Amino acid sequence: MTELRIAIVGFGKIARDQHVGAIAAVPGATLTAVASRNASLPGLPHFATLEELLEKGPDIDAVSLCTPPQVRRAQAAAALKAGKHVMLEKPPGASVAELDPLIAMATEAKRTLFATWHSRHAPAVEPARQWLTGRRIKSVHIDWKEDVRVWHPGQGWIWEPGGLGVFDPGINALSILTRILPYPVFVTAAELAFPANRQAPIAANLTMADIDGLPVTAEFDFRQTGPQSWDILVETDQGRMILSGGGARMAIEGKVLAEAPDEEYRGLYRRFVELTATGASDVDLTPLRLVADAFLLGRRTVVEPFVD
């Protein structure tokens, strides 16, 4: 097997904590270089920018963009123009429409564009999807609350336009929701709480439905301290299913039926290697569209300032 030579662009917390180890663990993938203004990895070539990497760096086949979403479109376009495959961390961009030209570029260049949703690779997500198949779903509730100071320390970009605020983790829940439900859902109402000194919400409540009126609600909050909540509760005609731990565990009426160690990012890179073998792309924008619609329909309230 020819190794897929990958460069990580943007070497922040998520790249260090997840991407480096995942690449090392996936056959057919190798980390070749890092491009980041503020961080490097000992033993690997380092470049300050993607442009410098493409001009002066070693031979690579692909880039994994772990930069803030506000700058990814231009970086993805530059990489595709240079003949590289592109992996996009979630969310894939700062807006929905900016992805369409990138999809067209990738198709024309016969290169892979992969918009990743790592939470869909959590171990209990597929068992949950299979269990729900054929059952009548009565309601769904998402409880997705975490401490922004723990998970995004000092990351000012998340509070800027396009940074999504609390939807940065919330979109993980929406990526799972849109994978496990048998029919598409859409937003019918939203309440968005914006800190007085920030441009993105710190909390959000969403009301959604499918075409038949299935009630789906979600509560997202960046102000949770103590135990963190990443849970999806589904009431069905054959009992209550709870996906907890961000999709790590599935229980039916309290009985755990699926649980396994976290290999979400390994799953992403296995998929990336598979896609690049043929130049195919995988760009599902459904979770991002739900977030965009929440902003379109959301009633905005102003809450106390947030100081990191």
C-alpha positions as a printed Julia matrix, in Angstrom:
308×3 Matrix{Float64}:
   0.0    0.0     0.0
   1.31   3.45   -0.89
   1.47   5.66    2.16
  -0.73   8.77    2.15
   1.66  11.54    3.16
  -0.3   14.03    5.27
   0.53  17.48    6.6
  -1.44  18.94    9.48
  -2.22  22.63    9.06
  -3.06  24.36   12.33
  -1.43  22.65   15.29
  -3.7   23.49   18.21
  -5.27  21.39   20.95
  -7.38  19.14   18.72
  -4.48  18.41   16.37
  -2.16  17.52   19.24
  -4.72  15.54   21.23
  -6.39  13.62   18.4
  -4.94  13.93   14.9
  -1.3   13.03   15.57
  -2.09   9.77   17.35
  -4.82   8.82   14.89
  -2.54   9.22   11.87
   0.14   7.15   13.58
  -2.36   4.36   14.26
  -3.91   4.09   10.79
  -2.2    1.88    8.18
  -1.61   3.72    4.94
  -1.3    7.16    6.57
   1.84   8.97    7.68
   2.34  12.42    9.17
   4.95  14.2     7.05
   4.91  17.87    8.11
   3.2   20.51   10.23
   2.22  24.06    9.27
   1.4   26.34   12.19
   2.35  29.83   13.28
   2.68  28.99   16.95
   3.45  25.28   17.36
   5.55  22.46   15.94
   6.15  18.75   16.46
   9.7   17.6    17.22
  11.18  15.52   14.43
   8.91  16.79   11.68
   9.46  19.6     9.16
   7.68  22.74   10.32
   6.38  25.7     8.34
   4.66  28.86    9.49
   1.91  28.79    6.86
   0.25  26.5     4.36
   1.7   28.61    1.55
   5.23  28.09    2.87
   4.56  24.36    3.23
   3.35  24.06   -0.35
   6.28  26.09   -1.68
   9.17  24.78    0.39
   7.99  21.65    2.15
   8.52  17.96    1.51
   6.37  16.0    -0.92
   2.91  15.48    0.52
  -0.31  14.02   -0.84
  -2.83  15.59    1.51
  -3.47  18.27    4.1
  -5.59  17.99    7.22
  -6.95  21.44    8.02
  -7.27  21.94   11.78
  -7.34  25.72   11.58
 -10.33  27.85   12.69
 -13.26  27.54   10.27
 -13.08  31.19    9.24
  -9.87  30.58    7.25
 -10.4   27.05    5.95
 -12.05  27.91    2.63
  -9.03  29.8     1.31
  -6.64  27.15    2.63
  -8.64  24.29    1.12
  -8.74  26.09   -2.23
  -4.97  26.62   -2.18
  -4.33  22.97   -1.33
  -6.68  21.69   -4.04
  -5.06  23.99   -6.6
  -1.72  22.47   -5.59
  -3.09  18.98   -6.29
  -3.52  17.88   -2.67
  -6.33  15.94   -1.06
  -8.04  17.89    1.73
  -9.51  16.86    5.07
 -11.6   19.48    6.88
 -12.01  19.4    10.65
 -15.53  20.1    11.78
 -17.29  22.39   11.13
 -16.18  22.24    7.49
 -16.41  26.01    7.05
 -17.69  29.3     8.35
 -20.72  29.2     6.03
 -22.67  26.65    4.02
 -22.36  28.2     0.54
 -18.57  28.46    0.64
 -18.27  24.68    0.42
 -19.91  24.4    -3.02
 -16.96  25.89   -4.96
 -14.58  23.62   -3.07
 -16.63  20.54   -3.97
 -16.51  21.61   -7.62
 -12.75  22.19   -7.43
 -12.14  18.78   -5.9
 -14.26  17.08   -8.55
 -12.46  18.86  -11.38
  -9.03  18.09   -9.9
  -9.99  14.47   -9.12
  -8.92  15.05   -5.53
 -10.66  14.14   -2.29
 -12.48  16.72   -0.21
 -13.52  15.16    3.11
 -15.75  17.1     5.52
 -15.36  15.2     8.76
 -17.82  14.56   11.56
 -15.78  12.75   14.16
 -18.68  12.06   16.52
 -20.34   9.86   13.89
 -17.41   7.49   14.4
 -18.1    7.09   18.12
 -18.51   3.38   18.88
 -22.2    3.35   19.8
 -23.5    5.51   16.94
 -23.88   2.74   14.36
 -25.46   0.3    16.86
 -27.91   3.08   17.78
 -28.78   3.71   14.13
 -29.37   0.01   13.56
 -31.49  -0.37   16.71
 -33.74   2.54   15.71
 -34.34   1.12   12.24
 -37.89  -0.2    12.06
 -38.92   1.18   15.46
 -41.41   4.01   15.93
 -39.64   7.01   17.38
 -41.81   9.14   19.67
 -39.42  11.94   20.64
 -35.76  12.91   20.8
 -33.97  15.17   23.27
 -30.32  16.25   23.16
 -28.49  17.45   26.26
 -25.03  18.67   25.17
 -23.34  20.83   27.8
 -19.67  21.39   28.52
 -17.21  23.83   30.07
 -15.75  26.06   27.34
 -12.8   26.94   29.59
 -11.77  23.28   29.68
 -12.31  22.39   26.02
 -11.49  25.68   24.29
  -9.11  27.57   26.56
  -8.03  30.91   25.13
  -9.55  30.17   21.71
 -10.9   33.6    20.85
 -11.84  32.59   17.31
 -14.74  30.5    18.61
 -16.5   33.7    19.76
 -16.09  35.52   16.44
 -18.54  35.41   13.49
 -18.15  32.01   11.85
 -16.69  30.46   15.01
 -20.12  29.05   15.99
 -19.75  29.5    19.76
 -21.64  26.74   21.58
 -22.53  25.19   18.22
 -18.9   24.09   17.85
 -19.61  21.18   20.24
 -23.34  21.25   19.52
 -22.76  20.4    15.87
 -21.28  17.11   17.07
 -24.65  16.2    18.54
 -26.37  17.24   15.33
 -23.98  15.09   13.31
 -24.99  12.07   15.4
 -28.68  12.96   15.26
 -28.67  13.2    11.47
 -26.89   9.86   11.24
 -29.1    7.79   13.54
 -32.57   9.08   12.59
 -34.25   7.44    9.6
 -35.65  10.71    8.19
 -34.3   14.27    7.8
 -35.09  16.88   10.45
 -35.29  20.64   10.23
 -35.22  23.53   12.71
 -38.55  25.15   13.58
 -37.42  27.51   16.35
 -34.3   28.44   18.32
 -33.28  30.55   21.3
 -29.7   31.83   21.25
 -27.96  33.37   24.27
 -25.13  35.74   23.34
 -22.72  37.11   25.97
 -22.8   40.9    25.91
 -19.16  41.03   24.81
 -19.16  38.21   22.23
 -20.33  37.62   18.66
 -21.35  33.95   19.04
 -23.8   32.22   21.4
 -22.77  30.66   24.68
 -26.0   28.64   24.9
 -28.8   27.57   22.56
 -32.12  25.75   22.7
 -33.38  24.23   19.44
 -36.77  22.88   18.45
 -36.75  20.56   15.43
 -39.06  18.16   13.64
 -39.21  15.75   10.74
 -41.8   15.87    7.98
 -44.24  13.88   10.14
 -43.85  16.17   13.14
 -41.49  14.09   15.28
 -40.59  16.33   18.25
 -36.84  16.86   18.56
 -35.32  19.28   21.08
 -31.75  20.18   21.94
 -30.09  22.09   24.76
 -26.53  23.31   24.22
 -24.56  25.19   26.88
 -20.91  26.23   27.2
 -21.28  27.11   30.93
 -21.44  23.61   32.37
 -19.02  22.9    35.21
 -18.38  19.6    36.95
 -19.56  16.51   35.04
 -20.05  17.18   31.34
 -23.18  16.16   29.41
 -23.11  14.73   25.89
 -26.34  12.74   25.77
 -29.11  11.93   23.28
 -32.35  10.43   24.61
 -34.71   8.71   22.18
 -38.16   7.51   23.23
 -39.51   4.7    21.06
 -42.42   2.26   21.02
 -39.98  -0.36   22.3
 -38.3    1.54   25.09
 -35.97   4.41   25.81
 -32.55   4.54   24.19
 -29.82   6.76   25.62
 -26.62   7.55   23.76
 -24.2    8.99   26.3
 -20.59  10.07   26.48
 -20.8   11.73   23.07
 -21.83   8.48   21.4
 -19.5    6.18   23.34
 -22.27   4.22   25.08
 -25.75   3.03   24.11
 -28.26   1.81   26.69
 -31.83   0.56   26.29
 -33.96   1.02   29.4
 -30.76   1.28   31.43
 -29.09  -1.82   29.99
 -25.81  -1.05   28.19
 -25.76  -2.75   24.79
 -22.82  -1.0    23.15
 -19.68   0.54   24.6
 -16.11   0.65   23.37
 -12.95   2.77   23.57
 -12.82   6.02   21.62
 -11.42   5.6    18.11
 -13.28   8.44   16.42
 -10.3   10.07   14.75
  -8.84   6.74   13.68
 -12.13   6.16   11.91
 -11.8    9.51   10.15
  -8.33   8.76    8.86
  -9.25   5.25    7.78
 -12.04   6.84    5.74
  -9.68   9.5     4.37
  -7.19   6.87    3.18
 -10.05   4.96    1.56
 -11.39   8.04   -0.23
  -8.04   9.23   -1.53
  -7.35   5.87   -3.13
  -9.9    6.82   -5.81
 -10.11  10.59   -5.44
 -13.7   10.39   -4.21
 -15.12  13.08   -1.92
 -17.38  12.92    1.12
 -19.01  16.23    2.01
 -22.22  15.98    4.06
 -23.32  19.49    5.03
 -26.52  18.47    6.83
 -25.31  19.29   10.39
 -23.95  22.66    9.26
 -27.26  23.5     7.56
 -29.11  22.88   10.83
 -26.78  25.28   12.61
 -27.23  27.88    9.87
 -31.01  27.55   10.16
 -30.78  27.95   13.94
 -29.06  31.28   13.37
 -31.69  32.24   10.76
 -34.64  31.37   13.0
 -33.11  32.06   16.4
 -34.43  34.6    18.87
 -31.42  36.36   20.34
 -31.05  37.22   24.01
 -28.1   38.98   25.65
 -26.6   37.43   28.77
 -23.73  38.32   31.09
 -20.32  38.94   29.48
 -17.98  35.99   29.1
 -14.38  36.44   30.28
 -11.96  33.59   29.57
